[in-house]
Amino acid sequence: MRFLLLFSRQGKLRLQKWFTALSDRDKKKIIRDVMQMVLVRPPKSCNFLQWRDLKIVYRRYASLYFCCGLEQGDNELITLELLHRYVELLDQYFGNVCELDIIFNFEKAYFILDEFIIGGEVQETSKASVAKSMEEADSLQETMEEYLNKPTY
Amino acid sequence: MPAPIRLRELIRTIRTARTQAEEREMIQKECAAIRSSFREEDNTYRCRNVAKLLYMHMLGYPAHFGQLECLKLIASQKFTDKRIGYLGAMLLLDERQDVHLLMTNCIKNDLNHSTQYVQGLALCTLGCMGSSEMCRDLAGEVEKLLKTSNSYLRKKAALCAVHVIRKVPELMEMFLPATKNLLSEKNHGVLHTSVVLLTEMCERSPDMLSHFRKLVPQLVRILKNLIMSGYSPEHDVSGISDPFLQVRILRLLRILGKGDDDSSEAMNDILAQVATNTETSKNVGNAILYETVLTIMDIKSESGLRVLAINILGRFLLNNDKNIRYVALTSLLKTVQTDHNAVQRHRSTIVDCLKDLDVSIKRRAMELSFALVNGNNIRGMMKELLYFLDSCDPDFKADCASGIFLAAEKYAPSKRWHIDTIMRVLTTAGSYVRDDSVPNLIQLITNSVEMHAYTVQRLYKALLDDISQQPLVQVASWCIGEYGDLLVSGQCEEEEPIQVSEDEVLDVLEGLLVSNLSTPVTRGYSLTAIMKLSTRFSSLNRIKKVVSIYGSSIDVELQQRAVEYNALFKKYDHMRPALLERMPIMEKTATNGPSETVQTNGETDSTILDTKHLPSISQPASQVGFLKHGFSIQTCAHFRSNPNPNIAVITIHATNSTEADMTEFVFQAAVPKTFQLQLLSPSSNVVPAFNQGSVTQVIRVLNPQKQQLRMRIKLTYTHKGSPVQDLAEVNNFPPQSWQ
């Protein structure tokens, strides 16, 4: 996997994870191009498309598009499962997750992603394991004021 | 100074902005506050400020002034700080910034931290964005962690190692000892990341590949356990146990089994088991089947298994789920070269996919259809493809047109069909046809001598309908210039000849010159065409007039042409007939015309080059032959020993001087209608390499009308694993063979 993007139907970026070194300008261009391509797709289309030398896999969950760029050797169908697993992990953590959760807690979305994927590859296939790691790591956070479990920044 | 506002407070505020300008103002204000806070070296709120900065960065605003702050956060003792600091590093710092190297020491310390979650942060960051220098410095630490018994760290270390190897391949050796018992782990996370690590190493180094082949039995066992084990809630996805791990193992097996008989055999059973037992009602099952099919096709599997794989793909094609159909078409495209016949069986389903509503599917179906076209199905396939060309999106038309031209050139059953097909493409998608098609088509038309009258007539009629499609107009102008005499003399054999006068033809050509729709290139074509007609038509005065008018054209190219043609009329009139006479048959050059965009599976289509090969020059006396790169067929005609003077007995000897055998060799011949042909059995169907033997076959030709013997031959064989087809005409049989 080369990158993972989350963006809204209006084209607002909600999360970007890059697994190769690219300049800011390149990243912005890729985001623009991919968003444009994905947002015009009719609702019942195939979830895969070919773009440059990459396979783009995307799926829409409510108001958010989950989209990643794969290399030729990667399996598109299992990637759909991967995206679904990430959504399940977010759902498990936030409880009935919606776009607002991801907007206001974007750093958590990244932390969860980092427990699931490293360098573009899956590191943990057990949902329970990821949830436990997040819980324990959260508990290490030095709390500031009112919120005991969820520290505020 | 008051405490900086909280992150979520900021997010809420920014979201209330109604315009881009309002948002920008808020951001600038906040950035200023953050900057002064950074200047004051405030430790308490640094974390909060960097978090806010990261949010603004995601909105697209510059955040580089926070880079050093991220480093300070990473160096802090607080876990909260580290978490945000590492996140910031991954988002803001990459190997392009010199600053990033300052991270190395912090990461090193954190890799040895007492808390595994800190170690985890460090491993994750290194594994995501570590530069080559960082990887070199820290590889030793990663290697140490790869051997730990803590599975939480071990799995992260494995993926970190993958990244290190990607960045600094020379370091791969160093991780070899640690891989020793990776697969004995029970923890699925470690298993999965270990398989990824092994895959990476095998892909990069043939030595590693040979070394790890011995793991095949172990991998097969792990896969078997996953399939056979009962319900395991922790790793279950829709009733399948850890599909992610299954897919990765299958992929590693593919790499290990490729080109190796023993490994392939060892995995045969498990592949068959997965292929037949996997539940296909949900996407997850199909994902595993897909990977299995890819593996079966790549390794040295037995033919039964291969057929099973292709059939799975065939079933995929009929699946309701678009994604499955797309994936099936993609896979079939990869296998169409090696298992051509098996894929042909699914041709009608594939052609149906051309009518699918989904753009991605249509494209794949088009590419695959072109790969499946052969001499037997050309008429039917072309009908479908032309229909597709008519109705498809403009994005497809150029590729489709090119593909049709190529297929038509290779497999046209008759010249007339060929010309008709070209006409159809030019009239339906004329403006999307590639520029280089025009010279190719002109060459093709020139060489189809008996079709000139028919071609020019059809092109002329097309011009009367529509002059907007430039490639069509260019080819038409050229033909009218060449064969205008045939046009006005009404000589067409193939269809009802039209009645058209010289003036009408010149009207059309002059119309092209003045039309707004014509490009400068087209105008050049029509002017030259008009000029050529000066030796074919009698209305010389009219032509002279047109040519002289354009002598003062603003377009420099046209002007030059007109001036030179004028000179032809005035000073060099004696040379004019010779200069403007009919074009001779053009030799095909070795390079192909239209670029190969339809053969996307990466195989170079060697058969195109082969069919362009001309048969050899005639040899003296009774030896005639067919010659190609190291492959030769010599025919030896025995005539006198035969009681019936109307029968010529020809023996062919096929020899092969290349380094690989030609297997499944089949020689076929066709003769003109007045002849009858009998092919006796060949001596064998393998032409051994290095001229070690030959295949002989006897052909008896009955020639009652004593006409000149001509034969069209078709050779099919397999060479170095790929099927090859050659077509040639043999026309230089010695006169004794038929007199």
Tab-separated table of N, CA, C and O in Angstrom, chain B residues 679-713:
chain	number	residue	atom	x	y	z
B	679	LEU	N	-3.325	-33.336	-46.978
B	679	LEU	CA	-2.187	-33.303	-46.068
B	679	LEU	C	-2.087	-34.662	-45.393
B	679	LEU	O	-3.025	-35.098	-44.727
B	680	LEU	N	-0.943	-35.329	-45.574
B	680	LEU	CA	-0.774	-36.591	-44.867
B	680	LEU	C	-0.197	-36.324	-43.483
B	680	LEU	O	0.215	-35.209	-43.182
B	681	SER	N	-0.148	-37.372	-42.642
B	681	SER	CA	0.293	-37.140	-41.254
B	681	SER	C	1.745	-36.725	-41.208
B	681	SER	O	2.574	-37.249	-41.944
B	682	PRO	N	2.056	-35.866	-40.275
B	682	PRO	CA	3.445	-35.459	-40.133
B	682	PRO	C	4.253	-36.528	-39.408
B	682	PRO	O	3.683	-37.374	-38.717
B	683	SER	N	5.569	-36.450	-39.531
B	683	SER	CA	6.403	-37.462	-38.883
B	683	SER	C	6.359	-37.305	-37.370
B	683	SER	O	6.478	-38.261	-36.618
B	684	SER	N	6.249	-36.061	-36.893
B	684	SER	CA	6.092	-35.835	-35.455
B	684	SER	C	5.620	-34.403	-35.272
B	684	SER	O	5.515	-33.659	-36.258
B	685	ASN	N	5.335	-34.034	-34.039
B	685	ASN	CA	4.951	-32.629	-33.858
B	685	ASN	C	5.942	-31.851	-32.978
B	685	ASN	O	5.603	-30.843	-32.378
B	686	VAL	N	7.186	-32.377	-32.939
B	686	VAL	CA	8.201	-31.617	-32.221
B	686	VAL	C	9.354	-31.355	-33.159
B	686	VAL	O	9.906	-32.303	-33.738
B	687	VAL	N	9.708	-30.121	-33.349
B	687	VAL	CA	10.865	-29.787	-34.171
B	687	VAL	C	12.018	-29.532	-33.200
B	687	VAL	O	12.040	-28.507	-32.514
B	688	PRO	N	12.975	-30.465	-33.123
B	688	PRO	CA	13.994	-30.336	-32.088
B	688	PRO	C	14.904	-29.143	-32.327
B	688	PRO	O	15.111	-28.705	-33.462
B	689	ALA	N	15.491	-28.683	-31.210
B	689	ALA	CA	16.362	-27.513	-31.275
B	689	ALA	C	17.695	-27.870	-31.906
B	689	ALA	O	18.026	-29.046	-32.056
B	690	PHE	N	18.440	-26.859	-32.207
B	690	PHE	CA	19.811	-27.014	-32.734
B	690	PHE	C	19.885	-27.950	-33.935
B	690	PHE	O	20.849	-28.703	-34.084
B	691	ASN	N	18.882	-27.905	-34.776
B	691	ASN	CA	18.876	-28.715	-36.006
B	691	ASN	C	19.114	-30.194	-35.743
B	691	ASN	O	19.718	-30.879	-36.567
B	692	GLN	N	18.686	-30.679	-34.610
B	692	GLN	CA	18.947	-32.075	-34.284
B	692	GLN	C	18.014	-33.041	-35.014
B	692	GLN	O	18.155	-34.239	-34.860
B	693	GLY	N	17.075	-32.535	-35.717
B	693	GLY	CA	16.165	-33.420	-36.437
B	693	GLY	C	15.196	-32.562	-37.217
B	693	GLY	O	15.252	-31.343	-37.159
B	694	SER	N	14.283	-33.189	-37.911
B	694	SER	CA	13.305	-32.376	-38.627
B	694	SER	C	11.962	-33.073	-38.618
B	694	SER	O	11.858	-34.268	-38.329
B	695	VAL	N	10.949	-32.305	-38.910
B	695	VAL	CA	9.609	-32.860	-39.082
B	695	VAL	C	9.329	-32.878	-40.570
B	695	VAL	O	9.541	-31.885	-41.255
B	696	THR	N	8.876	-34.022	-41.050
B	696	THR	CA	8.519	-34.054	-42.465
B	696	THR	C	7.032	-34.339	-42.610
B	696	THR	O	6.423	-35.014	-41.781
B	697	GLN	N	6.490	-33.771	-43.669
B	697	GLN	CA	5.067	-33.995	-43.925
B	697	GLN	C	4.864	-33.954	-45.428
B	697	GLN	O	5.501	-33.170	-46.137
B	698	VAL	N	3.976	-34.820	-45.884
B	698	VAL	CA	3.734	-34.902	-47.322
B	698	VAL	C	2.419	-34.212	-47.661
B	698	VAL	O	1.410	-34.382	-46.976
B	699	ILE	N	2.452	-33.422	-48.725
B	699	ILE	CA	1.244	-32.741	-49.191
B	699	ILE	C	1.013	-33.167	-50.623
B	699	ILE	O	1.926	-33.141	-51.451
B	700	ARG	N	-0.205	-33.570	-50.923
B	700	ARG	CA	-0.552	-33.876	-52.301
B	700	ARG	C	-1.507	-32.797	-52.802
B	700	ARG	O	-2.524	-32.511	-52.175
B	701	VAL	N	-1.157	-32.210	-53.928
B	701	VAL	CA	-1.995	-31.142	-54.474
B	701	VAL	C	-2.497	-31.563	-55.851
B	701	VAL	O	-1.703	-31.879	-56.745
B	702	LEU	N	-3.809	-31.547	-56.001
B	702	LEU	CA	-4.421	-31.861	-57.280
B	702	LEU	C	-4.643	-30.563	-58.045
B	702	LEU	O	-5.250	-29.625	-57.526
B	703	ASN	N	-4.124	-30.499	-59.254
B	703	ASN	CA	-4.134	-29.248	-60.015
B	703	ASN	C	-4.630	-29.512	-61.429
B	703	ASN	O	-3.878	-29.457	-62.390
B	704	PRO	N	-5.927	-29.831	-61.573
B	704	PRO	CA	-6.434	-30.235	-62.886
B	704	PRO	C	-6.344	-29.134	-63.932
B	704	PRO	O	-6.191	-29.400	-65.105
B	705	GLN	N	-6.442	-27.887	-63.520
B	705	GLN	CA	-6.426	-26.802	-64.497
B	705	GLN	C	-5.019	-26.325	-64.799
B	705	GLN	O	-4.829	-25.335	-65.500
B	706	LYS	N	-4.043	-26.997	-64.226
B	706	LYS	CA	-2.643	-26.655	-64.477
B	706	LYS	C	-2.381	-25.174	-64.257
B	706	LYS	O	-1.724	-24.517	-65.050
B	707	GLN	N	-2.908	-24.652	-63.172
B	707	GLN	CA	-2.649	-23.254	-62.850
B	707	GLN	C	-1.396	-23.164	-61.989
B	707	GLN	O	-0.945	-24.155	-61.433
B	708	GLN	N	-0.872	-21.956	-61.887
B	708	GLN	CA	0.325	-21.773	-61.093
B	708	GLN	C	0.027	-22.089	-59.632
B	708	GLN	O	-0.950	-21.629	-59.061
B	709	LEU	N	0.881	-22.899	-59.057
B	709	LEU	CA	0.638	-23.342	-57.685
B	709	LEU	C	0.969	-22.234	-56.689
B	709	LEU	O	2.067	-21.700	-56.675
B	710	ARG	N	-0.039	-21.901	-55.913
B	710	ARG	CA	0.195	-20.947	-54.829
B	710	ARG	C	-0.343	-21.568	-53.558
B	710	ARG	O	-1.322	-22.307	-53.599
B	711	MET	N	0.273	-21.278	-52.452
B	711	MET	CA	-0.174	-21.911	-51.226
B	711	MET	C	-0.059	-20.909	-50.082
B	711	MET	O	0.907	-20.147	-49.995
B	712	ARG	N	-1.045	-20.951	-49.217
B	712	ARG	CA	-0.921	-20.146	-48.013
B	712	ARG	C	-0.679	-21.110	-46.868
B	712	ARG	O	-1.421	-22.070	-46.709
B	713	ILE	N	0.365	-20.870	-46.084
B	713	ILE	CA	0.647	-21.806	-45.008
B	713	ILE	C	0.491	-21.133	-43.643
B	713	ILE	O	0.695	-19.931	-43.492
